[in-house]
Amino acid sequence: MEDNNLENSSKTNINWFPGHMTKALREMEKELKQIDVIFYCLDARAPISCINPKLSKLAENKKIIYVITKSDMVENNKLEPFKRRLTTSNSIAVTLNGTESNSTKILYDKAKFILKDKIELKKQKGLNFSIKAMVVGVPNAGKSTLINNFCKKAKTITGNKAGVTRGKQWVTVDDNLILLDTPGTLYPSFSSNKIARNLAYIGSIKDEVLDTTNLAFDFIKDIIKINKKFLEDRYKITISETDETLDVFDKICNARKCFSRGGELDYDKCATFILDDFRKGRLGKIILD
């Protein structure tokens, strides 16, 4: 890849909205009438970027529990401002480490709390009340992991990439809770390039539709703004005040020994390493928003 292409990478527009997402949004809208509460999954590494305006519009008249997933991948105390921002009279925000057993108990308790008036009304009428919850979020936000944790076994397919769940499916947890799993959905046009990049970094947009080398260049630039030590500590390099983004990319390529057969720096290979290191938490506990 030419160096000047890397330098201009931040001008690249990112968009990915396959047809099944349009269909999924329509199906969600139909199902909402019978839904009591929405579990809205947001990846802790980029919680605000994970808020899909299309989903938020659909959910505006429903009780919402924002579930900030993968909280073990960031400094948990740094999520408090996001939780406060997302908590309203109609919504609650909680953090979740889906790798911990029984971690979803707090979600069930919060659902009962936010629906207490509805539950009490049913009880007064002598009726049993089974909570119907819809699980939504952008691709790879942890929806299927959340459902499997609720059920204490694998009821849905999970994967560390976008687009694993392709259709809706009802999952009965017990007599008191039924979940509707939905496909991860984005929106036709991102409101900013920063949001698009953040979603691409965390794997919510398929790498197959991206120029991952340009994406890694932008990632380096963004991480340096947050804290250059994430890169310095992982790759054992020193980033000086005069280094351009491409200089840092070169240093990482050399550190990872990413060379082509002709001995040139292999940016494409290095980009794969960088993005994989971030997505698997090897760079440290990073919040992008």
PDB file of C-alpha atoms in Angstrom:
ATOM      1  CA  MET A   1       0.000   0.000   0.000  1.00  0.00           C
ATOM      2  CA  GLU A   2       1.273   3.454  -0.895  1.00  0.00           C
ATOM      3  CA  ASP A   3       2.248   5.680   2.021  1.00  0.00           C
ATOM      4  CA  ASN A   4       0.141   8.561   0.734  1.00  0.00           C
ATOM      5  CA  ASN A   5      -2.921   6.299   0.777  1.00  0.00           C
ATOM      6  CA  LEU A   6      -2.286   5.658   4.455  1.00  0.00           C
ATOM      7  CA  GLU A   7      -1.918   9.354   5.176  1.00  0.00           C
ATOM      8  CA  ASN A   8      -5.316   9.999   3.555  1.00  0.00           C
ATOM      9  CA  SER A   9      -7.060   7.079   5.242  1.00  0.00           C
ATOM     10  CA  SER A  10      -9.079   9.186   7.677  1.00  0.00           C
ATOM     11  CA  LYS A  11     -10.995  10.570   4.713  1.00  0.00           C
ATOM     12  CA  THR A  12     -12.302   7.111   3.854  1.00  0.00           C
ATOM     13  CA  ASN A  13     -16.039   6.650   4.467  1.00  0.00           C
ATOM     14  CA  ILE A  14     -17.159   3.475   6.248  1.00  0.00           C
ATOM     15  CA  ASN A  15     -20.607   2.057   5.570  1.00  0.00           C
ATOM     16  CA  TRP A  16     -22.061  -1.418   5.925  1.00  0.00           C
ATOM     17  CA  PHE A  17     -25.805  -2.038   5.954  1.00  0.00           C
ATOM     18  CA  PRO A  18     -26.682  -5.418   4.416  1.00  0.00           C
ATOM     19  CA  GLY A  19     -30.269  -6.186   3.459  1.00  0.00           C
ATOM     20  CA  HIS A  20     -30.924  -8.528   6.376  1.00  0.00           C
ATOM     21  CA  MET A  21     -30.555  -5.572   8.762  1.00  0.00           C
ATOM     22  CA  THR A  22     -33.443  -3.717   7.108  1.00  0.00           C
ATOM     23  CA  LYS A  23     -35.556  -6.848   7.448  1.00  0.00           C
ATOM     24  CA  ALA A  24     -34.477  -7.287  11.079  1.00  0.00           C
ATOM     25  CA  LEU A  25     -35.515  -3.733  12.007  1.00  0.00           C
ATOM     26  CA  ARG A  26     -38.961  -4.294  10.473  1.00  0.00           C
ATOM     27  CA  GLU A  27     -39.395  -7.554  12.387  1.00  0.00           C
ATOM     28  CA  MET A  28     -38.319  -5.897  15.645  1.00  0.00           C
ATOM     29  CA  GLU A  29     -40.913  -3.159  15.145  1.00  0.00           C
ATOM     30  CA  LYS A  30     -43.640  -5.785  14.755  1.00  0.00           C
ATOM     31  CA  GLU A  31     -42.579  -7.650  17.896  1.00  0.00           C
ATOM     32  CA  LEU A  32     -42.369  -4.553  20.112  1.00  0.00           C
ATOM     33  CA  LYS A  33     -46.084  -4.590  20.935  1.00  0.00           C
ATOM     34  CA  GLN A  34     -45.633  -7.708  23.075  1.00  0.00           C
ATOM     35  CA  ILE A  35     -42.291  -6.680  24.598  1.00  0.00           C
ATOM     36  CA  ASP A  36     -42.118  -5.447  28.213  1.00  0.00           C
ATOM     37  CA  VAL A  37     -38.495  -4.346  28.393  1.00  0.00           C
ATOM     38  CA  ILE A  38     -35.490  -4.022  26.096  1.00  0.00           C
ATOM     39  CA  PHE A  39     -31.992  -5.174  26.972  1.00  0.00           C
ATOM     40  CA  TYR A  40     -29.907  -2.787  24.856  1.00  0.00           C
ATOM     41  CA  CYS A  41     -26.337  -4.143  24.613  1.00  0.00           C
ATOM     42  CA  LEU A  42     -23.473  -1.664  24.297  1.00  0.00           C
ATOM     43  CA  ASP A  43     -19.831  -2.717  24.001  1.00  0.00           C
ATOM     44  CA  ALA A  44     -17.876  -1.188  26.910  1.00  0.00           C
ATOM     45  CA  ARG A  45     -14.983  -0.324  24.596  1.00  0.00           C
ATOM     46  CA  ALA A  46     -17.184   2.142  22.672  1.00  0.00           C
ATOM     47  CA  PRO A  47     -20.544   2.422  24.487  1.00  0.00           C
ATOM     48  CA  ILE A  48     -21.846   5.642  22.966  1.00  0.00           C
ATOM     49  CA  SER A  49     -20.810   4.683  19.439  1.00  0.00           C
ATOM     50  CA  CYS A  50     -22.886   1.507  19.898  1.00  0.00           C
ATOM     51  CA  ILE A  51     -26.118   3.462  20.262  1.00  0.00           C
ATOM     52  CA  ASN A  52     -28.001   2.943  17.002  1.00  0.00           C
ATOM     53  CA  PRO A  53     -30.456   5.825  16.349  1.00  0.00           C
ATOM     54  CA  LYS A  54     -32.725   3.446  14.439  1.00  0.00           C
ATOM     55  CA  LEU A  55     -32.959   1.087  17.423  1.00  0.00           C
ATOM     56  CA  SER A  56     -33.364   3.974  19.847  1.00  0.00           C
ATOM     57  CA  LYS A  57     -36.259   5.334  17.784  1.00  0.00           C
ATOM     58  CA  LEU A  58     -37.992   1.946  17.868  1.00  0.00           C
ATOM     59  CA  ALA A  59     -37.460   1.641  21.612  1.00  0.00           C
ATOM     60  CA  GLU A  60     -38.403   5.170  22.665  1.00  0.00           C
ATOM     61  CA  ASN A  61     -41.733   4.157  24.254  1.00  0.00           C
ATOM     62  CA  LYS A  62     -40.384   1.089  26.024  1.00  0.00           C
ATOM     63  CA  LYS A  63     -38.568   0.489  29.279  1.00  0.00           C
ATOM     64  CA  ILE A  64     -34.864   0.063  28.511  1.00  0.00           C
ATOM     65  CA  ILE A  65     -32.014  -1.535  30.400  1.00  0.00           C
ATOM     66  CA  TYR A  66     -28.734  -0.508  28.797  1.00  0.00           C
ATOM     67  CA  VAL A  67     -26.324  -3.396  29.279  1.00  0.00           C
ATOM     68  CA  ILE A  68     -22.713  -2.258  28.966  1.00  0.00           C
ATOM     69  CA  THR A  69     -21.151  -5.585  28.008  1.00  0.00           C
ATOM     70  CA  LYS A  70     -17.517  -6.762  28.089  1.00  0.00           C
ATOM     71  CA  SER A  71     -16.891  -4.560  31.113  1.00  0.00           C
ATOM     72  CA  ASP A  72     -13.866  -6.695  32.011  1.00  0.00           C
ATOM     73  CA  MET A  73     -12.090  -5.219  28.958  1.00  0.00           C
ATOM     74  CA  VAL A  74     -12.063  -1.644  30.331  1.00  0.00           C
ATOM     75  CA  GLU A  75     -11.499   0.141  33.630  1.00  0.00           C
ATOM     76  CA  ASN A  76     -14.905  -0.347  35.239  1.00  0.00           C
ATOM     77  CA  ASN A  77     -14.865   2.930  37.179  1.00  0.00           C
ATOM     78  CA  LYS A  78     -14.499   4.812  33.881  1.00  0.00           C
ATOM     79  CA  LEU A  79     -17.901   3.527  32.803  1.00  0.00           C
ATOM     80  CA  GLU A  80     -19.727   5.446  35.534  1.00  0.00           C
ATOM     81  CA  PRO A  81     -20.160   8.650  33.427  1.00  0.00           C
ATOM     82  CA  PHE A  82     -21.699   6.568  30.656  1.00  0.00           C
ATOM     83  CA  LYS A  83     -24.080   4.863  33.093  1.00  0.00           C
ATOM     84  CA  ARG A  84     -25.231   8.239  34.446  1.00  0.00           C
ATOM     85  CA  ARG A  85     -25.710   9.569  30.929  1.00  0.00           C
ATOM     86  CA  LEU A  86     -27.875   6.592  29.959  1.00  0.00           C
ATOM     87  CA  THR A  87     -30.027   6.491  33.113  1.00  0.00           C
ATOM     88  CA  THR A  88     -33.390   8.286  32.797  1.00  0.00           C
ATOM     89  CA  SER A  89     -36.896   7.911  34.193  1.00  0.00           C
ATOM     90  CA  ASN A  90     -37.482   5.222  31.561  1.00  0.00           C
ATOM     91  CA  SER A  91     -34.099   3.523  31.490  1.00  0.00           C
ATOM     92  CA  ILE A  92     -31.388   1.996  33.661  1.00  0.00           C
ATOM     93  CA  ALA A  93     -27.749   1.348  32.759  1.00  0.00           C
ATOM     94  CA  VAL A  94     -25.716  -1.529  34.186  1.00  0.00           C
ATOM     95  CA  THR A  95     -22.307  -3.037  33.465  1.00  0.00           C
ATOM     96  CA  LEU A  96     -21.887  -6.718  32.683  1.00  0.00           C
ATOM     97  CA  ASN A  97     -18.963  -9.108  32.507  1.00  0.00           C
ATOM     98  CA  GLY A  98     -20.467 -11.936  30.498  1.00  0.00           C
ATOM     99  CA  THR A  99     -17.619 -14.296  31.377  1.00  0.00           C
ATOM    100  CA  GLU A 100     -18.700 -14.407  35.034  1.00  0.00           C
ATOM    101  CA  SER A 101     -21.225 -17.045  36.059  1.00  0.00           C
ATOM    102  CA  ASN A 102     -24.625 -15.744  37.178  1.00  0.00           C
ATOM    103  CA  SER A 103     -23.663 -12.222  36.019  1.00  0.00           C
ATOM    104  CA  THR A 104     -27.108 -11.702  34.468  1.00  0.00           C
ATOM    105  CA  LYS A 105     -28.947 -11.934  37.811  1.00  0.00           C
ATOM    106  CA  ILE A 106     -28.629  -8.156  38.159  1.00  0.00           C
ATOM    107  CA  LEU A 107     -30.409  -7.740  34.807  1.00  0.00           C
ATOM    108  CA  TYR A 108     -33.339  -9.848  35.947  1.00  0.00           C
ATOM    109  CA  ASP A 109     -33.525  -7.847  39.188  1.00  0.00           C
ATOM    110  CA  LYS A 110     -33.386  -4.542  37.266  1.00  0.00           C
ATOM    111  CA  ALA A 111     -36.096  -5.742  34.882  1.00  0.00           C
ATOM    112  CA  LYS A 112     -38.396  -6.553  37.823  1.00  0.00           C
ATOM    113  CA  PHE A 113     -37.635  -3.136  39.325  1.00  0.00           C
ATOM    114  CA  ILE A 114     -38.312  -1.128  36.159  1.00  0.00           C
ATOM    115  CA  LEU A 115     -41.525  -3.122  35.540  1.00  0.00           C
ATOM    116  CA  LYS A 116     -42.694  -3.186  39.165  1.00  0.00           C
ATOM    117  CA  ASP A 117     -45.940  -1.286  38.467  1.00  0.00           C
ATOM    118  CA  LYS A 118     -46.897  -3.643  35.644  1.00  0.00           C
ATOM    119  CA  ILE A 119     -45.994  -6.710  37.691  1.00  0.00           C
ATOM    120  CA  GLU A 120     -48.014  -5.450  40.688  1.00  0.00           C
ATOM    121  CA  LEU A 121     -51.054  -4.771  38.486  1.00  0.00           C
ATOM    122  CA  LYS A 122     -50.960  -8.329  37.142  1.00  0.00           C
ATOM    123  CA  LYS A 123     -50.559  -9.697  40.662  1.00  0.00           C
ATOM    124  CA  GLN A 124     -53.626  -7.754  41.871  1.00  0.00           C
ATOM    125  CA  LYS A 125     -55.626  -9.380  39.071  1.00  0.00           C
ATOM    126  CA  GLY A 126     -54.374 -12.802  40.138  1.00  0.00           C
ATOM    127  CA  LEU A 127     -52.359 -13.246  36.946  1.00  0.00           C
ATOM    128  CA  ASN A 128     -48.877 -14.647  36.539  1.00  0.00           C
ATOM    129  CA  PHE A 129     -46.506 -12.304  34.771  1.00  0.00           C
ATOM    130  CA  SER A 130     -43.720 -13.572  32.554  1.00  0.00           C
ATOM    131  CA  ILE A 131     -41.356 -10.801  31.423  1.00  0.00           C
ATOM    132  CA  LYS A 132     -40.814 -10.641  27.672  1.00  0.00           C
ATOM    133  CA  ALA A 133     -37.549  -8.911  26.864  1.00  0.00           C
ATOM    134  CA  MET A 134     -36.008  -8.052  23.518  1.00  0.00           C
ATOM    135  CA  VAL A 135     -32.206  -8.145  23.272  1.00  0.00           C
ATOM    136  CA  VAL A 136     -30.850  -5.618  20.786  1.00  0.00           C
ATOM    137  CA  GLY A 137     -27.554  -3.991  19.825  1.00  0.00           C
ATOM    138  CA  VAL A 138     -25.052  -3.462  17.050  1.00  0.00           C
ATOM    139  CA  PRO A 139     -23.240  -6.558  15.704  1.00  0.00           C
ATOM    140  CA  ASN A 140     -20.749  -8.183  18.084  1.00  0.00           C
ATOM    141  CA  ALA A 141     -22.057  -6.251  21.106  1.00  0.00           C
ATOM    142  CA  GLY A 142     -22.450  -9.365  23.270  1.00  0.00           C
ATOM    143  CA  LYS A 143     -26.157 -10.150  22.800  1.00  0.00           C
ATOM    144  CA  SER A 144     -25.790 -13.903  22.311  1.00  0.00           C
ATOM    145  CA  THR A 145     -23.300 -14.192  25.177  1.00  0.00           C
ATOM    146  CA  LEU A 146     -25.802 -12.396  27.422  1.00  0.00           C
ATOM    147  CA  ILE A 147     -28.599 -14.812  26.474  1.00  0.00           C
ATOM    148  CA  ASN A 148     -26.396 -17.882  26.955  1.00  0.00           C
ATOM    149  CA  ASN A 149     -25.411 -16.541  30.382  1.00  0.00           C
ATOM    150  CA  PHE A 150     -29.084 -16.106  31.302  1.00  0.00           C
ATOM    151  CA  CYS A 151     -29.762 -19.714  30.260  1.00  0.00           C
ATOM    152  CA  LYS A 152     -26.528 -21.043  31.820  1.00  0.00           C
ATOM    153  CA  LYS A 153     -25.824 -22.933  28.586  1.00  0.00           C
ATOM    154  CA  ALA A 154     -25.284 -22.230  24.898  1.00  0.00           C
ATOM    155  CA  LYS A 155     -28.697 -21.516  23.405  1.00  0.00           C
ATOM    156  CA  THR A 156     -27.393 -19.185  20.709  1.00  0.00           C
ATOM    157  CA  ILE A 157     -24.328 -19.028  18.491  1.00  0.00           C
ATOM    158  CA  THR A 158     -21.624 -16.600  19.590  1.00  0.00           C
ATOM    159  CA  GLY A 159     -18.538 -15.236  17.865  1.00  0.00           C
ATOM    160  CA  ASN A 160     -16.018 -12.422  18.067  1.00  0.00           C
ATOM    161  CA  LYS A 161     -17.119 -10.939  14.757  1.00  0.00           C
ATOM    162  CA  ALA A 162     -20.047  -9.104  13.207  1.00  0.00           C
ATOM    163  CA  GLY A 163     -23.102 -10.815  11.760  1.00  0.00           C
ATOM    164  CA  VAL A 164     -23.209 -14.108  13.703  1.00  0.00           C
ATOM    165  CA  THR A 165     -26.933 -13.885  14.570  1.00  0.00           C
ATOM    166  CA  ARG A 166     -28.921 -13.519  11.335  1.00  0.00           C
ATOM    167  CA  GLY A 167     -32.548 -14.004  12.432  1.00  0.00           C
ATOM    168  CA  LYS A 168     -34.764 -13.515  15.473  1.00  0.00           C
ATOM    169  CA  GLN A 169     -35.283 -16.369  17.929  1.00  0.00           C
ATOM    170  CA  TRP A 170     -37.299 -16.687  21.130  1.00  0.00           C
ATOM    171  CA  VAL A 171     -35.459 -18.190  24.087  1.00  0.00           C
ATOM    172  CA  THR A 172     -37.250 -19.259  27.270  1.00  0.00           C
ATOM    173  CA  VAL A 173     -35.043 -18.717  30.312  1.00  0.00           C
ATOM    174  CA  ASP A 174     -37.635 -19.897  32.856  1.00  0.00           C
ATOM    175  CA  ASP A 175     -41.311 -19.366  33.730  1.00  0.00           C
ATOM    176  CA  ASN A 176     -40.606 -15.720  34.566  1.00  0.00           C
ATOM    177  CA  LEU A 177     -38.456 -14.573  31.648  1.00  0.00           C
ATOM    178  CA  ILE A 178     -38.580 -15.011  27.870  1.00  0.00           C
ATOM    179  CA  LEU A 179     -35.977 -13.379  25.639  1.00  0.00           C
ATOM    180  CA  LEU A 180     -36.147 -12.413  21.987  1.00  0.00           C
ATOM    181  CA  ASP A 181     -32.689 -12.567  20.421  1.00  0.00           C
ATOM    182  CA  THR A 182     -32.307 -10.291  17.386  1.00  0.00           C
ATOM    183  CA  PRO A 183     -29.616  -9.817  14.738  1.00  0.00           C
ATOM    184  CA  GLY A 184     -27.065  -7.085  15.294  1.00  0.00           C
ATOM    185  CA  THR A 185     -28.180  -3.984  13.432  1.00  0.00           C
ATOM    186  CA  LEU A 186     -26.363  -0.878  12.263  1.00  0.00           C
ATOM    187  CA  TYR A 187     -27.898   2.026  10.374  1.00  0.00           C
ATOM    188  CA  PRO A 188     -27.703   3.125   6.729  1.00  0.00           C
ATOM    189  CA  SER A 189     -25.587   6.242   7.316  1.00  0.00           C
ATOM    190  CA  PHE A 190     -23.253   6.920  10.219  1.00  0.00           C
ATOM    191  CA  SER A 191     -23.559  10.358  11.801  1.00  0.00           C
ATOM    192  CA  SER A 192     -19.775  10.727  11.995  1.00  0.00           C
ATOM    193  CA  ASN A 193     -16.651   9.044  10.707  1.00  0.00           C
ATOM    194  CA  LYS A 194     -15.451   8.679  14.295  1.00  0.00           C
ATOM    195  CA  ILE A 195     -18.458   6.520  15.195  1.00  0.00           C
ATOM    196  CA  ALA A 196     -17.924   4.406  12.091  1.00  0.00           C
ATOM    197  CA  ARG A 197     -14.252   3.923  12.948  1.00  0.00           C
ATOM    198  CA  ASN A 198     -15.020   2.981  16.559  1.00  0.00           C
ATOM    199  CA  LEU A 199     -17.523   0.367  15.424  1.00  0.00           C
ATOM    200  CA  ALA A 200     -15.009  -0.985  12.933  1.00  0.00           C
ATOM    201  CA  TYR A 201     -12.285  -1.144  15.593  1.00  0.00           C
ATOM    202  CA  ILE A 202     -14.416  -3.263  17.959  1.00  0.00           C
ATOM    203  CA  GLY A 203     -15.491  -5.625  15.169  1.00  0.00           C
ATOM    204  CA  SER A 204     -19.088  -4.476  14.659  1.00  0.00           C
ATOM    205  CA  ILE A 205     -18.411  -4.015  10.942  1.00  0.00           C
ATOM    206  CA  LYS A 206     -17.114  -6.949   8.935  1.00  0.00           C
ATOM    207  CA  ASP A 207     -13.411  -6.697   8.146  1.00  0.00           C
ATOM    208  CA  GLU A 208     -14.207  -8.088   4.698  1.00  0.00           C
ATOM    209  CA  VAL A 209     -15.878  -4.794   3.699  1.00  0.00           C
ATOM    210  CA  LEU A 210     -13.112  -2.620   5.165  1.00  0.00           C
ATOM    211  CA  ASP A 211      -9.642  -1.521   4.168  1.00  0.00           C
ATOM    212  CA  THR A 212      -8.109  -2.863   7.376  1.00  0.00           C
ATOM    213  CA  THR A 213      -4.715  -1.304   6.683  1.00  0.00           C
ATOM    214  CA  ASN A 214      -6.194   2.181   6.492  1.00  0.00           C
ATOM    215  CA  LEU A 215      -8.315   1.296   9.510  1.00  0.00           C
ATOM    216  CA  ALA A 216      -5.220   0.330  11.524  1.00  0.00           C
ATOM    217  CA  PHE A 217      -3.558   3.608  10.508  1.00  0.00           C
ATOM    218  CA  ASP A 218      -6.551   5.531  11.858  1.00  0.00           C
ATOM    219  CA  PHE A 219      -6.571   3.350  14.970  1.00  0.00           C
ATOM    220  CA  ILE A 220      -2.952   4.220  15.710  1.00  0.00           C
ATOM    221  CA  LYS A 221      -3.747   7.902  15.310  1.00  0.00           C
ATOM    222  CA  ASP A 222      -6.760   7.674  17.644  1.00  0.00           C
ATOM    223  CA  ILE A 223      -4.952   5.628  20.304  1.00  0.00           C
ATOM    224  CA  ILE A 224      -2.052   8.081  20.409  1.00  0.00           C
ATOM    225  CA  LYS A 225      -4.605  10.800  21.250  1.00  0.00           C
ATOM    226  CA  ILE A 226      -5.978   8.675  24.105  1.00  0.00           C
ATOM    227  CA  ASN A 227      -2.643   7.468  25.496  1.00  0.00           C
ATOM    228  CA  LYS A 228       0.407   6.512  23.434  1.00  0.00           C
ATOM    229  CA  LYS A 229       1.589   4.184  26.230  1.00  0.00           C
ATOM    230  CA  PHE A 230      -0.907   1.557  25.095  1.00  0.00           C
ATOM    231  CA  LEU A 231       1.137   1.186  21.913  1.00  0.00           C
ATOM    232  CA  GLU A 232       4.526   1.746  23.512  1.00  0.00           C
ATOM    233  CA  ASP A 233       3.995  -0.918  26.188  1.00  0.00           C
ATOM    234  CA  ARG A 234       2.575  -3.535  23.834  1.00  0.00           C
ATOM    235  CA  TYR A 235       5.122  -3.168  21.045  1.00  0.00           C
ATOM    236  CA  LYS A 236       8.132  -2.034  23.104  1.00  0.00           C
ATOM    237  CA  ILE A 237       8.586   1.136  21.058  1.00  0.00           C
ATOM    238  CA  THR A 238       9.093   4.805  21.878  1.00  0.00           C
ATOM    239  CA  ILE A 239       6.798   7.404  20.297  1.00  0.00           C
ATOM    240  CA  SER A 240       8.315  10.880  20.175  1.00  0.00           C
ATOM    241  CA  GLU A 241       6.444  14.176  19.942  1.00  0.00           C
ATOM    242  CA  THR A 242       7.679  14.605  16.354  1.00  0.00           C
ATOM    243  CA  ASP A 243       6.540  11.173  15.138  1.00  0.00           C
ATOM    244  CA  GLU A 244       3.810  11.170  12.511  1.00  0.00           C
ATOM    245  CA  THR A 245       1.238   8.358  12.492  1.00  0.00           C
ATOM    246  CA  LEU A 246       3.071   6.631   9.662  1.00  0.00           C
ATOM    247  CA  ASP A 247       6.324   6.749  11.660  1.00  0.00           C
ATOM    248  CA  VAL A 248       4.572   4.904  14.491  1.00  0.00           C
ATOM    249  CA  PHE A 249       3.106   2.382  12.040  1.00  0.00           C
ATOM    250  CA  ASP A 250       6.643   1.789  10.746  1.00  0.00           C
ATOM    251  CA  LYS A 251       7.931   1.226  14.272  1.00  0.00           C
ATOM    252  CA  ILE A 252       5.182  -1.306  15.009  1.00  0.00           C
ATOM    253  CA  CYS A 253       5.874  -3.099  11.704  1.00  0.00           C
ATOM    254  CA  ASN A 254       9.539  -3.382  12.634  1.00  0.00           C
ATOM    255  CA  ALA A 255       8.747  -4.475  16.178  1.00  0.00           C
ATOM    256  CA  ARG A 256       6.401  -7.210  14.916  1.00  0.00           C
ATOM    257  CA  LYS A 257       8.825  -8.092  12.110  1.00  0.00           C
ATOM    258  CA  CYS A 258       6.176  -7.539   9.461  1.00  0.00           C
ATOM    259  CA  PHE A 259       8.137  -7.607   6.213  1.00  0.00           C
ATOM    260  CA  SER A 260       7.295  -8.672   2.684  1.00  0.00           C
ATOM    261  CA  ARG A 261       9.528 -11.098   0.765  1.00  0.00           C
ATOM    262  CA  GLY A 262      11.398  -8.146  -0.704  1.00  0.00           C
ATOM    263  CA  GLY A 263      12.169  -6.813   2.765  1.00  0.00           C
ATOM    264  CA  GLU A 264       9.657  -3.945   2.594  1.00  0.00           C
ATOM    265  CA  LEU A 265       7.372  -3.186   5.523  1.00  0.00           C
ATOM    266  CA  ASP A 266       4.164  -5.228   5.272  1.00  0.00           C
ATOM    267  CA  TYR A 267       1.475  -2.827   6.494  1.00  0.00           C
ATOM    268  CA  ASP A 268      -1.369  -5.227   5.654  1.00  0.00           C
ATOM    269  CA  LYS A 269       0.045  -7.977   7.867  1.00  0.00           C
ATOM    270  CA  CYS A 270       0.831  -5.537  10.667  1.00  0.00           C
ATOM    271  CA  ALA A 271      -2.681  -4.071  10.525  1.00  0.00           C
ATOM    272  CA  THR A 272      -4.144  -7.511  11.252  1.00  0.00           C
ATOM    273  CA  PHE A 273      -1.909  -7.840  14.323  1.00  0.00           C
ATOM    274  CA  ILE A 274      -2.815  -4.373  15.634  1.00  0.00           C
ATOM    275  CA  LEU A 275      -6.586  -4.772  15.303  1.00  0.00           C
ATOM    276  CA  ASP A 276      -6.468  -8.291  16.753  1.00  0.00           C
ATOM    277  CA  ASP A 277      -4.391  -7.066  19.704  1.00  0.00           C
ATOM    278  CA  PHE A 278      -6.994  -4.404  20.484  1.00  0.00           C
ATOM    279  CA  ARG A 279     -10.013  -6.673  20.067  1.00  0.00           C
ATOM    280  CA  LYS A 280      -8.516  -9.325  22.358  1.00  0.00           C
ATOM    281  CA  GLY A 281      -7.500  -6.816  25.024  1.00  0.00           C
ATOM    282  CA  ARG A 282      -3.741  -7.159  24.574  1.00  0.00           C
ATOM    283  CA  LEU A 283      -3.253  -3.397  24.252  1.00  0.00           C
ATOM    284  CA  GLY A 284      -4.824  -2.703  27.621  1.00  0.00           C
ATOM    285  CA  LYS A 285      -8.165  -1.478  28.938  1.00  0.00           C
ATOM    286  CA  ILE A 286      -9.218   1.112  26.355  1.00  0.00           C
ATOM    287  CA  ILE A 287     -12.483   3.078  26.031  1.00  0.00           C
ATOM    288  CA  LEU A 288     -12.847   4.786  22.674  1.00  0.00           C
ATOM    289  CA  ASP A 289     -15.711   7.180  23.420  1.00  0.00           C
TER     290      ASP A 289
END
